[in-house]
């Protein structure tokens, strides 16, 4: 029967595609890179420093660095941006690896007949890894290709137009998450976060949006269409609502956004966040540009709220968006409020 040390070494060989045999200086020399370059990439991927005489690298590490150097030499990657690319990949894949590790550990614990994870023999863990890891790799490759296919039009667009795009940006935030989470156990909190991310991902995908990132109590998303962004913002609180869950509020804004390594940067992002912070539970607040794109659409009720002062915006005008009940458009009062809202939109200065 293999002990835990032997099992760990077998797992490492399986995952790292071979034995660990090279030091940091040796792997740099074999890949034709400067030692400081390899240190910078290693840190960017999210790994701690290793001693110069510690043989922790494999032939797979050498091949990966050679590919990176070839990509730079070919002009596909601009010199000096390698670390940024490594950082983006490391952050995304680190989270995926954490989830997959928990998945495998949970599967092993269930097969241990209730004895707990520690009772699982090491050889059983190795056998499970041998069978599951290739399957996970196939699924990852499929999902990656599908996401590239979804962005095929952007591959055919000039680079300048890809970097700066007109997008709607939304931010959904769980109200009272911090105080509520203090009284939860780890498993209960994890289940709530998983439910939130699952609900958000489903609603956002259904309306042609994209999840940029999730941060425990919030999710940042984008949509090409202003209508899709608003539908996401209205449906999310409804889909999430339950007595045992903290309420959700959403803020959304529209404008020019810089996309870089899967993330988005723009004052529009900050504006969506500020709108969320002043919203009441269960509501959607939007900026003037989004409100203007909803003008004349009978399915929505768009109303200006009192101006507020928040960080970065001294005189912010939020707009409350709700679904218009059937038949309400025929009410004289609502028609008058619609005209007043139109007047505010026309007179509202640039913010």
mmCIF file of C-alpha atoms in Angstrom:
data_model
loop_
_atom_site.group_PDB
_atom_site.id
_atom_site.type_symbol
_atom_site.label_atom_id
_atom_site.label_comp_id
_atom_site.label_asym_id
_atom_site.label_seq_id
_atom_site.Cartn_x
_atom_site.Cartn_y
_atom_site.Cartn_z
ATOM 1 C CA UNK A 1 0.000 0.000 0.000
ATOM 2 C CA UNK A 2 1.438 3.390 -0.997
ATOM 3 C CA UNK A 3 1.973 5.960 1.759
ATOM 4 C CA UNK A 4 0.903 9.605 1.510
ATOM 5 C CA UNK A 5 4.392 10.759 0.464
ATOM 6 C CA UNK A 6 4.590 8.329 -2.437
ATOM 7 C CA UNK A 7 1.050 9.213 -3.505
ATOM 8 C CA UNK A 8 1.853 12.930 -3.454
ATOM 9 C CA UNK A 9 4.933 12.407 -5.613
ATOM 10 C CA UNK A 10 2.919 10.309 -8.075
ATOM 11 C CA UNK A 11 0.260 13.023 -8.271
ATOM 12 C CA UNK A 12 2.886 15.698 -8.896
ATOM 13 C CA UNK A 13 4.450 13.669 -11.699
ATOM 14 C CA UNK A 14 1.036 13.127 -13.231
ATOM 15 C CA UNK A 15 0.091 16.820 -13.062
ATOM 16 C CA UNK A 16 3.486 18.251 -13.991
ATOM 17 C CA UNK A 17 4.002 15.791 -16.856
ATOM 18 C CA UNK A 18 7.210 14.336 -15.500
ATOM 19 C CA UNK A 19 9.649 14.404 -12.585
ATOM 20 C CA UNK A 20 10.886 17.633 -11.017
ATOM 21 C CA UNK A 21 14.545 17.907 -11.935
ATOM 22 C CA UNK A 22 15.541 21.518 -12.774
ATOM 23 C CA UNK A 23 16.281 24.552 -10.654
ATOM 24 C CA UNK A 24 15.006 27.998 -11.585
ATOM 25 C CA UNK A 25 18.352 28.947 -13.125
ATOM 26 C CA UNK A 26 18.551 25.698 -15.098
ATOM 27 C CA UNK A 27 15.037 26.004 -16.521
ATOM 28 C CA UNK A 28 15.746 29.599 -17.562
ATOM 29 C CA UNK A 29 18.938 28.588 -19.350
ATOM 30 C CA UNK A 30 17.232 25.696 -21.157
ATOM 31 C CA UNK A 31 14.384 27.958 -22.325
ATOM 32 C CA UNK A 32 16.737 30.707 -23.451
ATOM 33 C CA UNK A 33 15.391 33.314 -21.029
ATOM 34 C CA UNK A 34 16.986 35.474 -18.384
ATOM 35 C CA UNK A 35 16.542 34.213 -14.791
ATOM 36 C CA UNK A 36 14.759 37.431 -13.852
ATOM 37 C CA UNK A 37 12.244 36.869 -16.660
ATOM 38 C CA UNK A 38 11.349 33.427 -15.344
ATOM 39 C CA UNK A 39 11.041 34.781 -11.786
ATOM 40 C CA UNK A 40 8.677 37.530 -12.987
ATOM 41 C CA UNK A 41 6.518 35.054 -14.915
ATOM 42 C CA UNK A 42 6.452 32.610 -12.000
ATOM 43 C CA UNK A 43 5.227 35.299 -9.626
ATOM 44 C CA UNK A 44 2.705 36.582 -12.178
ATOM 45 C CA UNK A 45 1.211 33.097 -12.413
ATOM 46 C CA UNK A 46 0.573 33.316 -8.665
ATOM 47 C CA UNK A 47 3.276 30.998 -7.317
ATOM 48 C CA UNK A 48 5.649 31.797 -4.412
ATOM 49 C CA UNK A 49 9.398 32.145 -4.973
ATOM 50 C CA UNK A 50 11.549 29.028 -4.824
ATOM 51 C CA UNK A 51 15.171 28.752 -3.774
ATOM 52 C CA UNK A 52 17.681 28.917 -6.609
ATOM 53 C CA UNK A 53 18.973 25.423 -5.755
ATOM 54 C CA UNK A 54 15.549 23.777 -5.360
ATOM 55 C CA UNK A 55 14.802 21.370 -8.275
ATOM 56 C CA UNK A 56 11.052 21.910 -8.618
ATOM 57 C CA UNK A 57 10.732 22.405 -12.390
ATOM 58 C CA UNK A 58 10.082 19.819 -15.092
ATOM 59 C CA UNK A 59 10.528 19.423 -18.833
ATOM 60 C CA UNK A 60 6.976 20.752 -19.191
ATOM 61 C CA UNK A 61 8.090 24.034 -17.578
ATOM 62 C CA UNK A 62 10.897 24.321 -20.107
ATOM 63 C CA UNK A 63 8.517 23.703 -23.016
ATOM 64 C CA UNK A 64 6.028 26.277 -21.707
ATOM 65 C CA UNK A 65 8.730 28.946 -21.443
ATOM 66 C CA UNK A 66 9.982 28.084 -24.930
ATOM 67 C CA UNK A 67 6.461 28.568 -26.295
ATOM 68 C CA UNK A 68 6.174 31.914 -24.514
ATOM 69 C CA UNK A 69 9.499 33.041 -25.979
ATOM 70 C CA UNK A 70 8.366 31.918 -29.465
ATOM 71 C CA UNK A 71 5.133 33.903 -29.115
ATOM 72 C CA UNK A 72 7.111 37.022 -28.216
ATOM 73 C CA UNK A 73 9.628 36.467 -31.038
ATOM 74 C CA UNK A 74 6.786 36.032 -33.543
ATOM 75 C CA UNK A 75 5.250 39.365 -32.553
ATOM 76 C CA UNK A 76 2.013 37.781 -31.316
ATOM 77 C CA UNK A 77 2.818 38.951 -27.771
ATOM 78 C CA UNK A 78 4.358 42.377 -27.336
ATOM 79 C CA UNK A 79 7.669 42.359 -25.437
ATOM 80 C CA UNK A 80 7.118 43.337 -21.824
ATOM 81 C CA UNK A 81 3.503 42.142 -21.671
ATOM 82 C CA UNK A 82 4.286 38.499 -20.858
ATOM 83 C CA UNK A 83 3.749 39.022 -17.136
ATOM 84 C CA UNK A 84 0.349 40.656 -17.671
ATOM 85 C CA UNK A 85 -0.811 37.710 -19.767
ATOM 86 C CA UNK A 86 0.559 35.241 -17.225
ATOM 87 C CA UNK A 87 -1.211 37.112 -14.423
ATOM 88 C CA UNK A 88 -4.576 37.013 -16.184
ATOM 89 C CA UNK A 89 -4.248 33.295 -16.914
ATOM 90 C CA UNK A 90 -2.972 32.515 -13.431
ATOM 91 C CA UNK A 91 -5.844 34.264 -11.677
ATOM 92 C CA UNK A 92 -8.490 32.553 -13.801
ATOM 93 C CA UNK A 93 -6.977 29.077 -13.721
ATOM 94 C CA UNK A 94 -6.104 29.234 -10.027
ATOM 95 C CA UNK A 95 -9.768 29.528 -9.168
ATOM 96 C CA UNK A 96 -10.629 26.724 -11.572
ATOM 97 C CA UNK A 97 -7.963 24.493 -9.988
ATOM 98 C CA UNK A 98 -9.302 25.226 -6.483
ATOM 99 C CA UNK A 99 -12.783 24.211 -7.570
ATOM 100 C CA UNK A 100 -11.575 21.036 -9.280
ATOM 101 C CA UNK A 101 -9.542 20.047 -6.211
ATOM 102 C CA UNK A 102 -12.633 20.395 -4.018
ATOM 103 C CA UNK A 103 -14.630 18.430 -6.581
ATOM 104 C CA UNK A 104 -12.183 15.539 -6.496
ATOM 105 C CA UNK A 105 -11.887 15.626 -2.689
ATOM 106 C CA UNK A 106 -15.673 15.576 -2.287
ATOM 107 C CA UNK A 107 -15.968 12.662 -4.710
ATOM 108 C CA UNK A 108 -13.368 10.724 -2.753
ATOM 109 C CA UNK A 109 -15.038 11.462 0.568
ATOM 110 C CA UNK A 110 -18.369 10.187 -0.764
ATOM 111 C CA UNK A 111 -16.717 6.967 -1.888
ATOM 112 C CA UNK A 112 -15.183 6.491 1.550
ATOM 113 C CA UNK A 113 -18.443 5.150 2.994
ATOM 114 C CA UNK A 114 -18.831 8.030 5.415
ATOM 115 C CA UNK A 115 -15.389 7.546 6.935
ATOM 116 C CA UNK A 116 -14.253 11.033 5.924
ATOM 117 C CA UNK A 117 -11.572 12.267 3.553
ATOM 118 C CA UNK A 118 -8.640 11.144 5.722
ATOM 119 C CA UNK A 119 -9.790 7.554 5.502
ATOM 120 C CA UNK A 120 -9.426 7.464 1.702
ATOM 121 C CA UNK A 121 -6.352 5.361 0.817
ATOM 122 C CA UNK A 122 -3.648 7.329 -1.074
ATOM 123 C CA UNK A 123 -3.682 4.868 -3.974
ATOM 124 C CA UNK A 124 -7.416 5.524 -4.408
ATOM 125 C CA UNK A 125 -6.761 9.255 -4.725
ATOM 126 C CA UNK A 126 -4.064 8.623 -7.344
ATOM 127 C CA UNK A 127 -6.313 6.253 -9.308
ATOM 128 C CA UNK A 128 -9.139 8.803 -9.290
ATOM 129 C CA UNK A 129 -6.768 11.527 -10.478
ATOM 130 C CA UNK A 130 -5.510 9.359 -13.335
ATOM 131 C CA UNK A 131 -9.036 8.813 -14.620
ATOM 132 C CA UNK A 132 -10.566 12.237 -13.936
ATOM 133 C CA UNK A 133 -7.840 14.721 -14.901
ATOM 134 C CA UNK A 134 -7.792 13.798 -18.621
ATOM 135 C CA UNK A 135 -11.590 14.186 -18.703
ATOM 136 C CA UNK A 136 -11.406 17.589 -17.021
ATOM 137 C CA UNK A 137 -8.759 18.660 -19.544
ATOM 138 C CA UNK A 138 -11.032 17.685 -22.439
ATOM 139 C CA UNK A 139 -13.947 19.650 -20.988
ATOM 140 C CA UNK A 140 -11.725 22.700 -20.391
ATOM 141 C CA UNK A 141 -10.500 22.594 -23.990
ATOM 142 C CA UNK A 142 -14.081 22.389 -25.276
ATOM 143 C CA UNK A 143 -15.298 25.321 -23.148
ATOM 144 C CA UNK A 144 -12.261 27.425 -24.118
ATOM 145 C CA UNK A 145 -12.887 26.826 -27.824
ATOM 146 C CA UNK A 146 -16.573 27.605 -27.433
ATOM 147 C CA UNK A 147 -15.790 30.935 -25.779
ATOM 148 C CA UNK A 148 -13.353 31.775 -28.575
ATOM 149 C CA UNK A 149 -16.066 30.918 -31.096
ATOM 150 C CA UNK A 150 -18.478 33.251 -29.292
ATOM 151 C CA UNK A 151 -15.940 36.033 -29.840
ATOM 152 C CA UNK A 152 -15.232 35.181 -33.473
ATOM 153 C CA UNK A 153 -16.527 38.534 -34.717
ATOM 154 C CA UNK A 154 -14.030 40.361 -32.501
ATOM 155 C CA UNK A 155 -11.191 38.337 -34.054
ATOM 156 C CA UNK A 156 -12.116 39.910 -37.392
ATOM 157 C CA UNK A 157 -12.312 43.458 -36.018
ATOM 158 C CA UNK A 158 -9.395 45.936 -36.102
ATOM 159 C CA UNK A 159 -7.468 45.883 -32.820
ATOM 160 C CA UNK A 160 -8.298 49.494 -31.934
ATOM 161 C CA UNK A 161 -12.004 48.757 -32.206
ATOM 162 C CA UNK A 162 -11.620 45.639 -30.042
ATOM 163 C CA UNK A 163 -9.818 47.437 -27.200
ATOM 164 C CA UNK A 164 -12.361 50.253 -26.944
ATOM 165 C CA UNK A 165 -15.984 49.276 -27.295
ATOM 166 C CA UNK A 166 -19.388 50.729 -26.545
ATOM 167 C CA UNK A 167 -20.789 48.463 -23.837
ATOM 168 C CA UNK A 168 -23.299 48.402 -21.022
ATOM 169 C CA UNK A 169 -21.678 47.545 -17.705
ATOM 170 C CA UNK A 170 -23.686 46.205 -14.774
ATOM 171 C CA UNK A 171 -22.818 45.456 -11.182
ATOM 172 C CA UNK A 172 -25.040 43.291 -8.944
ATOM 173 C CA UNK A 173 -24.446 43.414 -5.198
ATOM 174 C CA UNK A 174 -25.809 41.353 -2.296
ATOM 175 C CA UNK A 175 -27.185 43.733 0.343
ATOM 176 C CA UNK A 176 -25.968 43.020 3.887
ATOM 177 C CA UNK A 177 -23.652 40.222 2.768
ATOM 178 C CA UNK A 178 -20.884 41.021 5.266
ATOM 179 C CA UNK A 179 -23.075 41.001 8.390
ATOM 180 C CA UNK A 180 -25.028 37.966 7.206
ATOM 181 C CA UNK A 181 -21.917 35.928 6.383
ATOM 182 C CA UNK A 182 -20.503 36.371 9.893
ATOM 183 C CA UNK A 183 -23.167 34.075 11.305
ATOM 184 C CA UNK A 184 -22.715 31.350 8.679
ATOM 185 C CA UNK A 185 -20.585 28.253 8.743
ATOM 186 C CA UNK A 186 -18.129 27.622 5.949
ATOM 187 C CA UNK A 187 -20.277 25.079 4.144
ATOM 188 C CA UNK A 188 -23.418 27.228 4.409
ATOM 189 C CA UNK A 189 -21.609 30.324 3.165
ATOM 190 C CA UNK A 190 -20.028 28.371 0.322
ATOM 191 C CA UNK A 191 -23.412 27.042 -0.737
ATOM 192 C CA UNK A 192 -24.912 30.548 -0.799
ATOM 193 C CA UNK A 193 -22.033 31.934 -2.856
ATOM 194 C CA UNK A 194 -22.297 29.008 -5.262
ATOM 195 C CA UNK A 195 -26.057 29.563 -5.629
ATOM 196 C CA UNK A 196 -25.513 33.269 -6.248
ATOM 197 C CA UNK A 197 -22.848 32.755 -8.895
ATOM 198 C CA UNK A 198 -24.903 30.027 -10.566
ATOM 199 C CA UNK A 199 -28.030 32.200 -10.687
ATOM 200 C CA UNK A 200 -26.111 35.236 -11.935
ATOM 201 C CA UNK A 201 -24.281 33.277 -14.639
ATOM 202 C CA UNK A 202 -27.506 31.738 -15.917
ATOM 203 C CA UNK A 203 -29.421 35.021 -16.101
ATOM 204 C CA UNK A 204 -26.514 36.916 -17.671
ATOM 205 C CA UNK A 205 -25.907 34.235 -20.299
ATOM 206 C CA UNK A 206 -29.612 34.015 -21.146
ATOM 207 C CA UNK A 207 -29.598 37.691 -22.106
ATOM 208 C CA UNK A 208 -26.368 37.572 -24.153
ATOM 209 C CA UNK A 209 -24.226 39.172 -21.445
ATOM 210 C CA UNK A 210 -20.793 38.192 -20.167
ATOM 211 C CA UNK A 211 -19.638 37.675 -16.596
ATOM 212 C CA UNK A 212 -16.429 39.673 -16.214
ATOM 213 C CA UNK A 213 -15.754 38.584 -12.638
ATOM 214 C CA UNK A 214 -17.407 37.650 -9.370
ATOM 215 C CA UNK A 215 -16.251 38.879 -5.976
ATOM 216 C CA UNK A 216 -18.077 36.972 -3.249
ATOM 217 C CA UNK A 217 -20.960 39.393 -2.759
ATOM 218 C CA UNK A 218 -21.079 40.836 -6.260
ATOM 219 C CA UNK A 219 -20.839 40.155 -9.965
ATOM 220 C CA UNK A 220 -19.643 42.475 -12.735
ATOM 221 C CA UNK A 221 -21.121 41.875 -16.175
ATOM 222 C CA UNK A 222 -21.188 43.493 -19.614
ATOM 223 C CA UNK A 223 -23.635 43.423 -22.525
ATOM 224 C CA UNK A 224 -23.432 44.829 -26.027
ATOM 225 C CA UNK A 225 -27.118 45.742 -26.006
ATOM 226 C CA UNK A 226 -28.501 48.248 -23.523
ATOM 227 C CA UNK A 227 -31.783 46.311 -23.491
ATOM 228 C CA UNK A 228 -29.986 43.086 -22.587
ATOM 229 C CA UNK A 229 -28.161 44.851 -19.749
ATOM 230 C CA UNK A 230 -31.446 46.188 -18.380
ATOM 231 C CA UNK A 231 -33.189 42.816 -18.680
ATOM 232 C CA UNK A 232 -30.333 41.247 -16.712
ATOM 233 C CA UNK A 233 -30.591 43.966 -14.077
ATOM 234 C CA UNK A 234 -34.340 43.485 -13.693
ATOM 235 C CA UNK A 235 -34.372 39.697 -13.752
ATOM 236 C CA UNK A 236 -31.432 39.042 -11.425
ATOM 237 C CA UNK A 237 -33.091 40.305 -8.203
ATOM 238 C CA UNK A 238 -36.284 38.415 -9.111
ATOM 239 C CA UNK A 239 -34.470 35.147 -9.844
ATOM 240 C CA UNK A 240 -32.399 35.411 -6.660
ATOM 241 C CA UNK A 241 -35.166 36.467 -4.282
ATOM 242 C CA UNK A 242 -35.930 34.064 -1.401
ATOM 243 C CA UNK A 243 -36.632 34.426 2.321
ATOM 244 C CA UNK A 244 -33.314 32.858 3.361
ATOM 245 C CA UNK A 245 -31.203 34.986 0.975
ATOM 246 C CA UNK A 246 -29.952 38.574 1.261
ATOM 247 C CA UNK A 247 -31.624 40.859 -1.313
ATOM 248 C CA UNK A 248 -29.868 41.936 -4.482
ATOM 249 C CA UNK A 249 -29.516 45.378 -6.053
ATOM 250 C CA UNK A 250 -28.119 46.286 -9.467
ATOM 251 C CA UNK A 251 -26.545 49.353 -11.069
ATOM 252 C CA UNK A 252 -25.806 49.710 -14.780
ATOM 253 C CA UNK A 253 -24.240 52.330 -17.057
ATOM 254 C CA UNK A 254 -23.396 52.642 -20.745
ATOM 255 C CA UNK A 255 -20.408 54.067 -22.591
ATOM 256 C CA UNK A 256 -16.918 53.512 -23.947
ATOM 257 C CA UNK A 257 -15.079 50.689 -22.194
ATOM 258 C CA UNK A 258 -11.489 49.502 -22.499
ATOM 259 C CA UNK A 259 -11.235 45.708 -22.567
ATOM 260 C CA UNK A 260 -7.894 44.244 -21.535
ATOM 261 C CA UNK A 261 -7.000 40.615 -20.720
ATOM 262 C CA UNK A 262 -10.605 39.707 -20.007
ATOM 263 C CA UNK A 263 -11.252 42.649 -17.672
ATOM 264 C CA UNK A 264 -12.934 46.008 -18.344
ATOM 265 C CA UNK A 265 -11.722 49.495 -17.429
ATOM 266 C CA UNK A 266 -13.610 52.755 -17.725
ATOM 267 C CA UNK A 267 -15.376 55.447 -15.706
ATOM 268 C CA UNK A 268 -18.478 53.548 -16.842
ATOM 269 C CA UNK A 269 -17.455 50.677 -14.548
ATOM 270 C CA UNK A 270 -17.064 53.054 -11.592
ATOM 271 C CA UNK A 271 -20.418 54.654 -12.392
ATOM 272 C CA UNK A 272 -22.198 51.291 -12.377
ATOM 273 C CA UNK A 273 -20.636 50.517 -8.992
ATOM 274 C CA UNK A 274 -21.687 53.888 -7.519
ATOM 275 C CA UNK A 275 -25.246 53.456 -8.788
ATOM 276 C CA UNK A 276 -25.383 50.058 -7.106
ATOM 277 C CA UNK A 277 -24.206 51.498 -3.802
ATOM 278 C CA UNK A 278 -27.118 53.961 -3.632
ATOM 279 C CA UNK A 279 -29.807 51.562 -4.819
ATOM 280 C CA UNK A 280 -32.418 50.000 -2.594
ATOM 281 C CA UNK A 281 -32.707 46.215 -2.276
ATOM 282 C CA UNK A 282 -34.377 44.647 -5.294
ATOM 283 C CA UNK A 283 -33.981 47.685 -7.561
ATOM 284 C CA UNK A 284 -32.144 48.557 -10.754
ATOM 285 C CA UNK A 285 -30.576 52.004 -11.128
ATOM 286 C CA UNK A 286 -29.083 53.175 -14.428
ATOM 287 C CA UNK A 287 -27.196 56.202 -15.684
ATOM 288 C CA UNK A 288 -28.470 58.855 -18.078
ATOM 289 C CA UNK A 289 -27.127 57.160 -21.214
ATOM 290 C CA UNK A 290 -28.891 53.895 -20.455
ATOM 291 C CA UNK A 291 -32.080 55.719 -19.455
ATOM 292 C CA UNK A 292 -32.026 57.603 -22.752
ATOM 293 C CA UNK A 293 -31.845 54.338 -24.713
ATOM 294 C CA UNK A 294 -35.013 53.166 -22.950
ATOM 295 C CA UNK A 295 -37.050 56.188 -24.057
ATOM 296 C CA UNK A 296 -40.245 55.306 -25.842
ATOM 297 C CA UNK A 297 -40.110 51.605 -24.970
ATOM 298 C CA UNK A 298 -43.509 50.751 -23.473
ATOM 299 C CA UNK A 299 -42.218 47.775 -21.481
ATOM 300 C CA UNK A 300 -40.248 49.941 -19.023
ATOM 301 C CA UNK A 301 -41.011 52.634 -16.505
ATOM 302 C CA UNK A 302 -37.997 54.972 -16.222
ATOM 303 C CA UNK A 303 -38.035 57.614 -13.498
ATOM 304 C CA UNK A 304 -35.381 60.097 -12.315
ATOM 305 C CA UNK A 305 -34.490 59.991 -8.620
ATOM 306 C CA UNK A 306 -33.068 62.717 -6.418
ATOM 307 C CA UNK A 307 -29.472 63.579 -7.205
ATOM 308 C CA UNK A 308 -26.885 62.205 -4.782
ATOM 309 C CA UNK A 309 -23.245 62.803 -3.952
ATOM 310 C CA UNK A 310 -21.007 59.718 -3.995
ATOM 311 C CA UNK A 311 -17.274 59.153 -4.329
ATOM 312 C CA UNK A 312 -16.207 60.530 -7.707
ATOM 313 C CA UNK A 313 -19.618 62.060 -8.501
ATOM 314 C CA UNK A 314 -20.813 65.147 -6.662
ATOM 315 C CA UNK A 315 -24.152 65.468 -8.455
ATOM 316 C CA UNK A 316 -25.107 61.991 -9.698
ATOM 317 C CA UNK A 317 -28.540 61.540 -11.269
ATOM 318 C CA UNK A 318 -29.769 57.937 -10.801
ATOM 319 C CA UNK A 319 -32.627 56.586 -12.896
ATOM 320 C CA UNK A 320 -34.912 53.894 -11.506
ATOM 321 C CA UNK A 321 -36.007 51.290 -14.049
ATOM 322 C CA UNK A 322 -38.966 48.982 -13.508
ATOM 323 C CA UNK A 323 -41.178 46.891 -15.708
ATOM 324 C CA UNK A 324 -44.342 48.703 -16.708
ATOM 325 C CA UNK A 325 -47.479 46.797 -15.623
ATOM 326 C CA UNK A 326 -49.892 45.903 -18.448
ATOM 327 C CA UNK A 327 -52.241 48.762 -19.301
ATOM 328 C CA UNK A 328 -50.356 51.370 -17.274
ATOM 329 C CA UNK A 329 -49.320 53.309 -20.371
ATOM 330 C CA UNK A 330 -52.943 54.372 -20.757
ATOM 331 C CA UNK A 331 -53.051 56.141 -17.381
ATOM 332 C CA UNK A 332 -52.955 59.928 -17.636
ATOM 333 C CA UNK A 333 -50.691 60.278 -14.575
ATOM 334 C CA UNK A 334 -48.115 57.857 -15.928
ATOM 335 C CA UNK A 335 -48.147 59.582 -19.309
ATOM 336 C CA UNK A 336 -47.475 62.882 -17.575
ATOM 337 C CA UNK A 337 -44.604 61.344 -15.569
ATOM 338 C CA UNK A 338 -43.160 59.945 -18.789
ATOM 339 C CA UNK A 339 -43.158 63.427 -20.313
ATOM 340 C CA UNK A 340 -41.491 64.860 -17.205
ATOM 341 C CA UNK A 341 -38.818 62.152 -17.355
ATOM 342 C CA UNK A 342 -38.203 62.995 -21.015
ATOM 343 C CA UNK A 343 -37.752 66.650 -20.082
ATOM 344 C CA UNK A 344 -35.157 65.723 -17.439
ATOM 345 C CA UNK A 345 -33.293 63.580 -19.938
ATOM 346 C CA UNK A 346 -33.143 66.422 -22.424
ATOM 347 C CA UNK A 347 -31.960 68.948 -19.841
ATOM 348 C CA UNK A 348 -29.580 66.706 -17.884
ATOM 349 C CA UNK A 349 -25.972 67.961 -18.243
ATOM 350 C CA UNK A 350 -22.987 65.711 -18.860
ATOM 351 C CA UNK A 351 -21.857 63.941 -15.686
#
